[in-house]
Amino acid sequence: MKKKILFFEDLGKKEFQETWMYQKKLFDEIIQKKVNNISDKKAGYFLFVEHPHVYTIGKNGHKNQHLLVSSDFLKKIDVSFYQTDRGGDITYHGPGQLIGYPILNMDYFFTDIHKYLRLLEEVMIHFLCKNYAIKGERKKGRTGVWFNNGKNGKSRKICAIGIRMSRWVTMHGFALNVNTDLQYFNHIIPCGIYNQEVTSLKKELKKDDISLQKVKCMVKKSFQEIFDVEFINMPD
């Protein structure tokens, strides 16, 4: 079977708001083509980005309960805040974290939102196991990927996932903690889950900074394998 084609673009370091609007532009273009029955040879887009310090919360999140600091404090530590149109609760994005935004026309794949979320988790589980011999785990009733080395029986979340899907087109995606400064998670209840530790690849491997570029290549390969796609670079 012929592989599905996705346009790939690495946005480098970019503000959340600017990236959100760019995602929405690509998302809306796919929907408009679907509405007008215009055929498209590509199945969507896949973006990588690294954001400056920002807290984002899903449309049904609980800011008053899960953001633990004031707006003045956020200004003091130079962190932005956005209420978004994705699912899920509050999370942190920042330097050293790899963000992946798949903007997919699910008509090319399958029309099942739960299956899509599970496959995003599978991408991370595959990446962690194949490249670092880390066993990523799911948690029943939760979305995301955790790590548990069995020493104290307490799992740590290494990847958060939050998406939007409309007319079977996706946007938003996953946030993988690579070299992330985990102190920023102390000011929120991450994903609205109390008493939940957050970790990073750097912390679990007990290494100096890990090459984000190498991680990007590995995650791309895992995404290609799990979703059975081929990437071509975004045209200029």
Short mmCIF file of N, CA, C and O in Angstrom, two decimals, residues 97-166:
data_model
loop_
_atom_site.label_atom_id
_atom_site.label_comp_id
_atom_site.label_asym_id
_atom_site.label_seq_id
_atom_site.Cartn_x
_atom_site.Cartn_y
_atom_site.Cartn_z
N GLN A 97 12.07 21.49 25.22
CA GLN A 97 10.94 20.58 25.06
C GLN A 97 10.61 20.48 23.57
O GLN A 97 10.58 21.49 22.87
N LEU A 98 10.38 19.27 23.10
CA LEU A 98 10.03 19.08 21.69
C LEU A 98 8.51 19.02 21.55
O LEU A 98 7.85 18.14 22.11
N ILE A 99 7.97 19.96 20.78
CA ILE A 99 6.54 20.00 20.50
C ILE A 99 6.32 19.46 19.09
O ILE A 99 6.99 19.88 18.14
N GLY A 100 5.37 18.55 18.96
CA GLY A 100 4.98 18.03 17.65
C GLY A 100 3.52 18.34 17.39
O GLY A 100 2.66 18.02 18.22
N TYR A 101 3.25 18.99 16.27
CA TYR A 101 1.88 19.34 15.89
C TYR A 101 1.50 18.63 14.58
O TYR A 101 1.80 19.13 13.50
N PRO A 102 0.85 17.48 14.66
CA PRO A 102 0.33 16.85 13.43
C PRO A 102 -1.01 17.50 13.05
O PRO A 102 -1.92 17.57 13.87
N ILE A 103 -1.09 17.99 11.84
CA ILE A 103 -2.34 18.57 11.33
C ILE A 103 -2.78 17.64 10.20
O ILE A 103 -2.33 17.76 9.05
N LEU A 104 -3.62 16.69 10.55
CA LEU A 104 -3.91 15.56 9.67
C LEU A 104 -5.35 15.55 9.19
O LEU A 104 -6.28 15.84 9.96
N ASN A 105 -5.53 15.18 7.95
CA ASN A 105 -6.86 14.88 7.41
C ASN A 105 -7.10 13.39 7.70
O ASN A 105 -6.55 12.53 7.03
N MET A 106 -7.91 13.12 8.72
CA MET A 106 -8.06 11.74 9.17
C MET A 106 -8.83 10.86 8.18
O MET A 106 -8.87 9.64 8.35
N ASP A 107 -9.41 11.46 7.15
CA ASP A 107 -10.03 10.65 6.09
C ASP A 107 -8.99 9.75 5.42
O ASP A 107 -9.33 8.72 4.85
N TYR A 108 -7.73 10.14 5.49
CA TYR A 108 -6.64 9.34 4.90
C TYR A 108 -6.19 8.23 5.85
O TYR A 108 -5.42 7.35 5.45
N PHE A 109 -6.62 8.30 7.10
CA PHE A 109 -6.16 7.33 8.11
C PHE A 109 -7.35 6.52 8.64
O PHE A 109 -7.59 5.42 8.18
N PHE A 110 -8.07 7.07 9.59
CA PHE A 110 -9.23 6.42 10.21
C PHE A 110 -9.99 7.51 10.95
O PHE A 110 -9.41 8.54 11.34
N THR A 111 -11.26 7.33 11.15
CA THR A 111 -12.05 8.34 11.85
C THR A 111 -12.43 7.82 13.24
O THR A 111 -13.55 7.38 13.48
N ASP A 112 -11.43 7.89 14.12
CA ASP A 112 -11.59 7.40 15.49
C ASP A 112 -10.65 8.21 16.38
O ASP A 112 -9.44 8.02 16.35
N ILE A 113 -11.22 9.13 17.15
CA ILE A 113 -10.40 10.05 17.95
C ILE A 113 -9.60 9.32 19.03
O ILE A 113 -8.45 9.65 19.30
N HIS A 114 -10.19 8.29 19.63
CA HIS A 114 -9.50 7.55 20.68
C HIS A 114 -8.32 6.76 20.11
O HIS A 114 -7.25 6.69 20.71
N LYS A 115 -8.53 6.18 18.95
CA LYS A 115 -7.44 5.45 18.28
C LYS A 115 -6.31 6.42 17.94
O LYS A 115 -5.11 6.10 18.10
N TYR A 116 -6.65 7.63 17.51
CA TYR A 116 -5.64 8.63 17.17
C TYR A 116 -4.80 8.98 18.40
O TYR A 116 -3.56 9.02 18.34
N LEU A 117 -5.45 9.22 19.53
CA LEU A 117 -4.73 9.54 20.76
C LEU A 117 -3.81 8.39 21.19
O LEU A 117 -2.67 8.60 21.60
N ARG A 118 -4.33 7.17 21.07
CA ARG A 118 -3.51 6.01 21.45
C ARG A 118 -2.30 5.87 20.53
O ARG A 118 -1.22 5.47 20.95
N LEU A 119 -2.46 6.21 19.25
CA LEU A 119 -1.32 6.11 18.32
C LEU A 119 -0.29 7.20 18.58
O LEU A 119 0.92 6.98 18.41
N LEU A 120 -0.74 8.40 18.99
CA LEU A 120 0.23 9.43 19.38
C LEU A 120 1.05 8.94 20.58
O LEU A 120 2.27 9.14 20.63
N GLU A 121 0.36 8.31 21.53
CA GLU A 121 1.09 7.72 22.66
C GLU A 121 2.06 6.65 22.17
O GLU A 121 3.20 6.56 22.64
N GLU A 122 1.61 5.84 21.21
CA GLU A 122 2.45 4.75 20.70
C GLU A 122 3.71 5.28 20.03
O GLU A 122 4.78 4.66 20.11
N VAL A 123 3.62 6.44 19.38
CA VAL A 123 4.80 7.05 18.78
C VAL A 123 5.86 7.30 19.85
O VAL A 123 7.04 6.98 19.68
N MET A 124 5.42 7.87 20.98
CA MET A 124 6.35 8.17 22.07
C MET A 124 6.89 6.90 22.73
O MET A 124 8.07 6.80 23.06
N ILE A 125 6.02 5.93 22.92
CA ILE A 125 6.44 4.65 23.52
C ILE A 125 7.47 3.96 22.63
O ILE A 125 8.50 3.46 23.10
N HIS A 126 7.22 3.96 21.34
CA HIS A 126 8.14 3.38 20.36
C HIS A 126 9.48 4.11 20.37
O HIS A 126 10.56 3.49 20.41
N PHE A 127 9.44 5.44 20.36
CA PHE A 127 10.65 6.26 20.37
C PHE A 127 11.50 5.99 21.61
O PHE A 127 12.72 5.80 21.52
N LEU A 128 10.87 5.98 22.79
CA LEU A 128 11.59 5.78 24.04
C LEU A 128 12.23 4.39 24.12
O LEU A 128 13.38 4.25 24.53
N CYS A 129 11.49 3.39 23.70
CA CYS A 129 11.97 2.01 23.78
C CYS A 129 13.09 1.75 22.77
O CYS A 129 14.15 1.21 23.12
N LYS A 130 12.88 2.16 21.54
CA LYS A 130 13.82 1.85 20.47
C LYS A 130 15.16 2.57 20.64
O LYS A 130 16.22 2.00 20.36
N ASN A 131 15.11 3.82 21.13
CA ASN A 131 16.32 4.63 21.16
C ASN A 131 17.00 4.72 22.53
O ASN A 131 18.20 4.94 22.61
N TYR A 132 16.23 4.53 23.60
CA TYR A 132 16.79 4.70 24.94
C TYR A 132 16.50 3.54 25.88
O TYR A 132 16.83 3.61 27.07
N ALA A 133 15.86 2.50 25.37
CA ALA A 133 15.50 1.34 26.20
C ALA A 133 14.68 1.75 27.43
O ALA A 133 14.79 1.15 28.50
N ILE A 134 13.90 2.80 27.27
CA ILE A 134 12.99 3.27 28.33
C ILE A 134 11.60 2.73 28.02
O ILE A 134 11.11 2.86 26.89
N LYS A 135 10.97 2.16 29.01
CA LYS A 135 9.62 1.63 28.81
C LYS A 135 8.59 2.71 29.13
O LYS A 135 8.30 2.99 30.29
N GLY A 136 8.06 3.35 28.09
CA GLY A 136 7.00 4.31 28.28
C GLY A 136 5.69 3.58 28.55
O GLY A 136 5.46 2.50 28.01
N GLU A 137 4.87 4.17 29.39
CA GLU A 137 3.62 3.51 29.77
C GLU A 137 2.41 4.43 29.61
O GLU A 137 2.54 5.65 29.70
N ARG A 138 1.27 3.81 29.40
CA ARG A 138 0.00 4.53 29.44
C ARG A 138 -0.59 4.41 30.83
O ARG A 138 -0.22 3.53 31.60
N LYS A 139 -1.51 5.33 31.14
CA LYS A 139 -2.26 5.24 32.40
C LYS A 139 -3.74 5.15 32.04
O LYS A 139 -4.23 5.95 31.24
N LYS A 140 -4.41 4.21 32.62
CA LYS A 140 -5.82 4.00 32.33
C LYS A 140 -6.62 5.27 32.63
O LYS A 140 -6.50 5.86 33.71
N GLY A 141 -7.40 5.69 31.65
CA GLY A 141 -8.24 6.86 31.83
C GLY A 141 -7.51 8.18 31.65
O GLY A 141 -8.11 9.25 31.79
N ARG A 142 -6.21 8.14 31.35
CA ARG A 142 -5.41 9.36 31.15
C ARG A 142 -4.81 9.35 29.75
O ARG A 142 -4.58 8.29 29.17
N THR A 143 -4.52 10.54 29.24
CA THR A 143 -3.85 10.65 27.94
C THR A 143 -2.43 11.14 28.18
O THR A 143 -2.21 12.07 28.95
N GLY A 144 -1.46 10.52 27.52
CA GLY A 144 -0.07 10.89 27.68
C GLY A 144 0.80 9.66 27.86
O GLY A 144 0.33 8.52 27.76
N VAL A 145 2.08 9.89 28.14
CA VAL A 145 3.03 8.78 28.33
C VAL A 145 3.82 9.02 29.62
O VAL A 145 4.30 10.13 29.88
N TRP A 146 3.95 7.95 30.40
CA TRP A 146 4.62 7.99 31.70
C TRP A 146 5.83 7.06 31.71
O TRP A 146 5.95 6.18 30.86
N PHE A 147 6.67 7.25 32.72
CA PHE A 147 7.83 6.41 32.91
C PHE A 147 7.85 5.95 34.36
O PHE A 147 7.61 6.72 35.28
N ASN A 148 8.11 4.68 34.58
CA ASN A 148 8.17 4.13 35.92
C ASN A 148 9.30 3.12 35.99
O ASN A 148 9.23 2.07 35.36
N ASN A 149 10.36 3.45 36.74
CA ASN A 149 11.50 2.53 36.81
C ASN A 149 11.36 1.49 37.93
O ASN A 149 12.25 0.69 38.15
N GLY A 150 10.24 1.53 38.63
CA GLY A 150 9.96 0.49 39.63
C GLY A 150 10.65 0.68 40.96
O GLY A 150 10.43 -0.08 41.90
N LYS A 151 11.46 1.73 41.11
CA LYS A 151 12.21 1.92 42.36
C LYS A 151 11.30 2.34 43.51
O LYS A 151 11.42 1.86 44.62
N ASN A 152 10.41 3.28 43.22
CA ASN A 152 9.51 3.72 44.29
C ASN A 152 8.03 3.56 43.91
O ASN A 152 7.15 3.97 44.64
N GLY A 153 7.82 2.96 42.74
CA GLY A 153 6.45 2.69 42.31
C GLY A 153 5.69 3.91 41.85
O GLY A 153 4.50 3.84 41.58
N LYS A 154 6.37 5.07 41.78
CA LYS A 154 5.68 6.30 41.38
C LYS A 154 6.04 6.66 39.95
O LYS A 154 7.22 6.78 39.61
N SER A 155 5.02 6.83 39.12
CA SER A 155 5.27 7.14 37.71
C SER A 155 5.49 8.63 37.51
O SER A 155 5.00 9.46 38.28
N ARG A 156 6.24 8.95 36.48
CA ARG A 156 6.52 10.35 36.12
C ARG A 156 6.09 10.57 34.67
O ARG A 156 6.41 9.77 33.80
N LYS A 157 5.40 11.66 34.45
CA LYS A 157 4.91 11.94 33.09
C LYS A 157 6.03 12.57 32.26
O LYS A 157 6.63 13.57 32.65
N ILE A 158 6.28 11.98 31.09
CA ILE A 158 7.36 12.48 30.23
C ILE A 158 6.82 13.14 28.96
O ILE A 158 7.51 13.92 28.32
N CYS A 159 5.57 12.84 28.61
CA CYS A 159 4.98 13.41 27.39
C CYS A 159 3.50 13.71 27.61
O CYS A 159 2.73 12.84 27.98
N ALA A 160 3.13 14.98 27.37
CA ALA A 160 1.73 15.39 27.46
C ALA A 160 1.15 15.45 26.05
O ALA A 160 1.85 15.77 25.07
N ILE A 161 -0.14 15.14 25.94
CA ILE A 161 -0.83 15.15 24.65
C ILE A 161 -2.16 15.89 24.79
O ILE A 161 -2.91 15.65 25.74
N GLY A 162 -2.42 16.80 23.88
CA GLY A 162 -3.69 17.51 23.85
C GLY A 162 -4.00 17.90 22.43
O GLY A 162 -3.13 18.45 21.73
N ILE A 163 -5.18 17.59 21.95
CA ILE A 163 -5.50 17.82 20.54
C ILE A 163 -6.83 18.55 20.36
O ILE A 163 -7.62 18.66 21.29
N ARG A 164 -7.03 19.02 19.17
CA ARG A 164 -8.35 19.47 18.71
C ARG A 164 -8.66 18.67 17.46
O ARG A 164 -7.77 18.42 16.63
N MET A 165 -9.91 18.25 17.31
CA MET A 165 -10.32 17.57 16.09
C MET A 165 -11.68 18.11 15.66
O MET A 165 -12.60 18.18 16.47
N SER A 166 -11.79 18.52 14.41
CA SER A 166 -13.04 19.01 13.86
C SER A 166 -13.15 18.56 12.41
O SER A 166 -12.17 18.65 11.66
#
